[in-house]
Coordinates of C-alpha atoms in Angstrom, one line a residue:
X1 CA 113.0 -112.7 57.4
X2 CA 114.0 -115.9 58.7
X3 CA 115.5 -119.6 56.5
X4 CA 114.3 -122.9 56.9
X5 CA 114.5 -125.9 55.0
X6 CA 113.0 -124.5 52.0
X7 CA 114.4 -122.0 51.0
X8 CA 113.3 -117.7 52.2
X9 CA 110.6 -116.4 52.4
X10 CA 109.2 -112.6 53.3
X11 CA 107.7 -112.6 56.5
X12 CA 104.5 -110.4 56.0
X13 CA 101.6 -112.1 55.9
X14 CA 100.7 -114.8 52.7
X15 CA 99.5 -112.6 49.8
X16 CA 101.1 -109.6 51.3
X17 CA 102.2 -107.3 47.8
X18 CA 106.2 -107.9 47.1
X19 CA 108.3 -105.2 47.2
X20 CA 109.2 -105.3 43.8
X21 CA 105.3 -105.8 42.3
X22 CA 104.2 -102.3 44.2
X23 CA 101.1 -102.1 41.6
X24 CA 100.0 -105.5 42.1
X25 CA 99.5 -106.1 39.1
X26 CA 102.7 -108.9 39.0
X27 CA 102.2 -112.4 41.8
X28 CA 104.8 -113.5 43.9
X29 CA 106.7 -115.7 41.1
X30 CA 108.8 -113.1 38.3
X31 CA 106.3 -114.0 35.3
X32 CA 104.1 -110.8 34.5
X33 CA 100.0 -111.2 34.0
X34 CA 100.3 -109.2 30.7
X35 CA 96.4 -110.0 30.5
X36 CA 96.2 -107.9 33.2
X37 CA 98.5 -104.9 31.8
X38 CA 96.6 -105.0 28.4
X39 CA 93.0 -104.3 30.1
X40 CA 94.7 -101.4 32.0
X41 CA 96.4 -99.3 28.8
X42 CA 93.1 -100.0 26.8
X43 CA 91.3 -98.1 30.2
X44 CA 93.2 -95.6 29.7
X45 CA 93.1 -95.3 26.1
X46 CA 89.0 -95.1 27.0
X47 CA 88.9 -92.7 29.2
X48 CA 90.8 -90.5 26.8
X49 CA 88.8 -91.0 23.3
X50 CA 85.7 -90.5 25.5
X51 CA 88.1 -86.9 26.9
X52 CA 88.3 -85.6 22.7
X53 CA 84.7 -85.8 21.8
X54 CA 83.2 -84.3 25.1
X55 CA 85.6 -81.4 24.5
X56 CA 84.8 -81.4 20.4
X57 CA 80.7 -81.3 20.8
X58 CA 81.2 -78.7 23.9
X59 CA 82.9 -76.5 20.9
X60 CA 81.4 -77.1 17.8
X61 CA 78.1 -76.4 20.4
X62 CA 79.6 -72.3 20.9
X63 CA 80.5 -71.8 17.2
X64 CA 76.8 -73.3 16.7
X65 CA 75.5 -70.5 18.5
X66 CA 77.7 -67.9 17.2
X67 CA 76.4 -68.8 13.7
X68 CA 72.8 -68.8 14.9
X69 CA 73.0 -65.4 16.5
X70 CA 75.3 -63.4 13.3
X71 CA 72.3 -65.6 11.2
X72 CA 69.1 -63.6 13.2
X73 CA 71.2 -60.3 12.9
X74 CA 71.6 -59.8 10.0
X75 CA 68.1 -60.8 9.1
X76 CA 67.0 -58.2 10.4
X77 CA 66.3 -54.4 9.2
X78 CA 68.7 -51.8 10.5
X79 CA 67.2 -49.0 12.2
X80 CA 69.9 -46.6 10.5
X81 CA 69.6 -47.3 7.0
X82 CA 66.1 -48.5 6.6
X83 CA 68.2 -51.3 4.3
X84 CA 66.7 -54.7 4.6
X85 CA 69.5 -57.4 4.0
X86 CA 68.9 -60.8 3.9
X87 CA 70.1 -64.6 4.8
X88 CA 73.3 -64.1 2.9
X89 CA 74.6 -60.3 4.2
X90 CA 73.8 -58.8 0.8
X91 CA 71.1 -55.9 0.4
X92 CA 67.5 -57.3 -0.9
X93 CA 66.2 -56.4 -4.3
X94 CA 65.0 -53.6 -5.7
X95 CA 61.4 -54.2 -7.1
X96 CA 62.0 -52.8 -10.3
X97 CA 58.5 -50.9 -12.6
X98 CA 57.5 -53.7 -14.8
X99 CA 56.3 -51.2 -17.3
X100 CA 57.1 -48.3 -19.0
X101 CA 55.1 -45.5 -20.9
X102 CA 58.0 -44.5 -23.1
X103 CA 57.8 -47.1 -26.1
X104 CA 61.3 -49.2 -26.2
X105 CA 63.6 -47.7 -30.0
X106 CA 63.0 -50.0 -32.9
X107 CA 65.6 -51.8 -35.3
X108 CA 64.8 -52.4 -38.9
X109 CA 65.2 -55.4 -39.9
X110 CA 67.2 -55.3 -43.4
X111 CA 70.2 -54.0 -43.8
X112 CA 71.4 -51.1 -44.7
X113 CA 72.3 -50.8 -49.1
X114 CA 76.1 -51.0 -49.4
X115 CA 78.0 -47.9 -50.9
X116 CA 77.7 -46.8 -54.9
X117 CA 80.7 -48.6 -56.4
X118 CA 82.3 -45.5 -58.5
X119 CA 82.5 -47.4 -61.8
X120 CA 78.7 -47.2 -61.4
X121 CA 79.4 -43.9 -62.3
X122 CA 81.8 -43.8 -65.5
X123 CA 80.9 -47.4 -67.2
X124 CA 77.5 -45.2 -69.1
X125 CA 76.9 -41.5 -70.3
X126 CA 73.4 -41.8 -68.3
X127 CA 76.0 -41.7 -65.1
X128 CA 78.3 -40.0 -65.7
X129 CA 77.9 -36.3 -65.8
X130 CA 80.7 -34.5 -64.8
X131 CA 81.7 -30.9 -66.1
X132 CA 84.9 -32.8 -68.5
X133 CA 87.8 -31.3 -70.2
X134 CA 91.8 -30.7 -71.1
X135 CA 91.7 -28.7 -67.8
X136 CA 89.4 -31.2 -65.3
X137 CA 91.1 -35.1 -66.6
X138 CA 94.8 -33.0 -66.7
X139 CA 95.3 -29.8 -63.9
X140 CA 97.8 -27.5 -62.9
X141 CA 100.9 -26.2 -65.1
X142 CA 102.9 -29.1 -63.7
X143 CA 102.8 -33.0 -62.2
X144 CA 103.9 -34.2 -59.0
X145 CA 103.9 -38.1 -59.9
X146 CA 106.3 -39.6 -56.1
X147 CA 109.5 -37.9 -56.9
X148 CA 109.3 -37.1 -60.2
X149 CA 108.2 -33.8 -61.6
X150 CA 106.7 -33.4 -65.8
X151 CA 106.1 -30.0 -66.8
X152 CA 102.5 -29.8 -68.4
X153 CA 102.9 -28.5 -71.9
X154 CA 99.8 -28.2 -74.9
X155 CA 96.2 -30.0 -74.7
X156 CA 93.8 -30.2 -77.4
X157 CA 90.1 -31.9 -77.5
X158 CA 88.2 -32.6 -80.5
X159 CA 84.9 -34.7 -80.6
X160 CA 86.7 -35.8 -84.5
X161 CA 87.9 -38.9 -82.6
X162 CA 90.7 -39.7 -85.4
X163 CA 92.2 -36.2 -85.7
X164 CA 94.2 -37.0 -82.3
X165 CA 94.8 -40.8 -84.4
X166 CA 98.0 -42.3 -86.2
X167 CA 97.6 -45.1 -88.2
X168 CA 94.9 -47.2 -87.9
X169 CA 93.8 -46.3 -84.2
X170 CA 91.5 -42.7 -85.5
X171 CA 89.3 -46.1 -87.8
X172 CA 88.9 -47.8 -84.5
X173 CA 87.9 -45.3 -82.5
X174 CA 85.2 -44.1 -84.9
X175 CA 83.7 -47.1 -85.5
X176 CA 83.3 -48.0 -81.9
X177 CA 81.7 -45.1 -81.5
X178 CA 84.6 -42.2 -80.2
X179 CA 82.1 -38.9 -79.2
X180 CA 85.7 -36.9 -77.8
X181 CA 89.5 -37.0 -77.3
X182 CA 91.7 -34.9 -75.3
X183 CA 95.1 -35.3 -74.7
X184 CA 97.7 -33.4 -72.7
X185 CA 101.6 -33.1 -73.2
X186 CA 104.2 -33.7 -70.2
X187 CA 107.8 -33.7 -70.4
X188 CA 111.2 -33.8 -68.5
X189 CA 114.4 -33.8 -68.7
X190 CA 114.6 -34.2 -73.0
X191 CA 111.9 -36.8 -73.0
X192 CA 108.0 -35.8 -73.5
X193 CA 104.3 -37.8 -73.4
X194 CA 101.5 -37.2 -74.6
X195 CA 98.3 -39.0 -72.4
X196 CA 94.9 -39.3 -74.8
X197 CA 91.3 -39.7 -73.3
X198 CA 88.6 -41.3 -75.9
X199 CA 85.1 -40.5 -74.4
X200 CA 82.8 -43.4 -75.3
X201 CA 78.9 -43.5 -74.7
X202 CA 79.2 -47.5 -72.3
X203 CA 81.9 -48.9 -70.7
X204 CA 81.6 -51.9 -73.6
X205 CA 82.4 -49.4 -76.6
X206 CA 85.7 -47.9 -74.8
X207 CA 86.8 -52.1 -73.9
X208 CA 86.4 -52.8 -77.8
X209 CA 88.3 -50.2 -79.1
X210 CA 90.8 -50.9 -76.5
X211 CA 90.9 -54.5 -77.7
X212 CA 91.4 -53.3 -81.7
X213 CA 93.9 -50.8 -81.2
X214 CA 96.1 -50.4 -83.5
X215 CA 98.2 -47.4 -84.7
X216 CA 98.5 -44.9 -82.4
X217 CA 97.9 -41.8 -81.1
X218 CA 99.1 -39.0 -82.5
X219 CA 102.2 -37.0 -80.3
X220 CA 101.0 -33.2 -79.3
X221 CA 103.3 -31.0 -79.8
X222 CA 104.0 -27.3 -78.8
X223 CA 103.6 -25.3 -75.3
X224 CA 107.7 -25.3 -75.3
X225 CA 108.3 -29.1 -76.2
X226 CA 109.4 -29.3 -79.9
X227 CA 107.7 -32.3 -82.3
X228 CA 109.0 -35.7 -81.1
X229 CA 107.2 -39.1 -82.2
X230 CA 106.6 -38.7 -85.8
X231 CA 108.3 -39.1 -88.9
X232 CA 108.6 -43.1 -87.7
X233 CA 110.7 -42.7 -85.3
X234 CA 110.3 -45.6 -82.4
X235 CA 108.3 -44.6 -79.8
X236 CA 106.9 -46.3 -76.6
X237 CA 103.1 -47.0 -76.6
X238 CA 99.8 -48.2 -74.0
X239 CA 96.4 -48.8 -74.3
X240 CA 94.4 -49.3 -71.3
X241 CA 90.7 -48.8 -71.0
X242 CA 88.7 -48.0 -67.6
X243 CA 85.2 -47.5 -67.1
X244 CA 83.6 -46.0 -70.6
X245 CA 87.3 -44.3 -71.0
X246 CA 89.8 -45.3 -73.4
X247 CA 93.2 -44.3 -72.7
X248 CA 96.5 -43.4 -75.1
X249 CA 100.6 -42.5 -74.4
X250 CA 102.6 -42.2 -76.6
X251 CA 106.5 -41.4 -75.5
X252 CA 109.9 -40.3 -77.2
X253 CA 112.4 -38.0 -76.8
X254 CA 112.9 -34.7 -78.1
X255 CA 115.9 -34.8 -80.1
X256 CA 113.7 -37.4 -82.2
X257 CA 116.1 -40.3 -80.8
X258 CA 114.5 -43.8 -80.9
X259 CA 113.3 -45.9 -78.3
X260 CA 115.0 -49.0 -77.4
X261 CA 113.7 -51.0 -73.8
X262 CA 116.3 -49.8 -72.1
X263 CA 115.5 -46.3 -71.7
X264 CA 113.9 -46.2 -68.5
X265 CA 113.1 -42.2 -68.1
X266 CA 110.5 -43.0 -71.1
X267 CA 108.8 -45.7 -69.4
X268 CA 109.0 -44.1 -66.2
X269 CA 107.0 -41.5 -68.1
X270 CA 104.8 -43.2 -70.0
X271 CA 104.1 -45.6 -67.0
X272 CA 103.4 -42.4 -64.5
X273 CA 101.2 -40.6 -66.8
X274 CA 98.9 -43.6 -67.6
X275 CA 98.6 -44.5 -64.0
X276 CA 97.5 -40.3 -63.6
X277 CA 95.1 -40.9 -65.9
X278 CA 93.6 -44.0 -64.8
X279 CA 93.8 -41.8 -61.4
X280 CA 92.4 -39.3 -62.6
X281 CA 89.3 -41.1 -64.6
X282 CA 88.3 -42.9 -60.8
X283 CA 87.9 -39.6 -59.2
X284 CA 85.2 -38.8 -61.2
X285 CA 84.1 -41.6 -59.9
X286 CA 84.5 -42.0 -55.9
X287 CA 83.2 -38.5 -56.8
X288 CA 79.7 -39.3 -57.9
X289 CA 79.2 -42.1 -55.8
X290 CA 79.6 -39.8 -52.8
X291 CA 77.2 -37.8 -53.7
X292 CA 74.7 -40.0 -54.7
X293 CA 75.3 -42.3 -51.2
X294 CA 74.8 -38.2 -49.5
X295 CA 71.5 -38.1 -51.4
X296 CA 69.9 -41.5 -50.2

């Protein structure tokens, strides 16, 4: 290197790359050639992109060839088990017969009739055919109702209904066509209750007798129960009807004491006997309804 009048100069031939520009992208001046740098970077990016695309295409082609081979394989028949498979890999559906020699089941479009109503059989003498007596209505020697027990005393059945009634009730029963009157007495702890069932031909007659009821049922002493609810004694009375039956109770103390509203024992005994009688009448209807359903 020599220094002349015009400043320093490099000893190499003219246009030779300077030591500060090893890639030949710079001129002999100190300013970088930005355009050249951008072109070089773009060229390198294009080369990388084409490399990725080429690799992806190759991988896709390989996977496609594998899938095609698998489909062709599963579409063939298996010589070992004779099963034909479809393109989805599932066994092909079997051929089902289109007809059968046996006729198919037939169903009626008509709904079955409802079961008979037990009340229908106890609402008319024409359908209420079970034997009827004091023992069938009031069986056994004792009655257990819940945790309470009652001893059965005397029973009575008469076709002269007025004979078992007091006051105006006798005429009410007779005028409405009472066929028979069945009575039974139960007692417990000094309390006695007589229950009576008046039997009519129709439910309408029994209902009318209930509405017109006056006076009361005559108590039935005997079989260890003394006379009660007589000679003007104040007793508790009930009246009801179910089907072709009207039923009544009269209850009081065997000592002859008058009943007052606070005498819970008398009220409970009377309610128990009335409920028991209702159940016995309803049971008659259930038995006859079940027999009719079984025979239909």
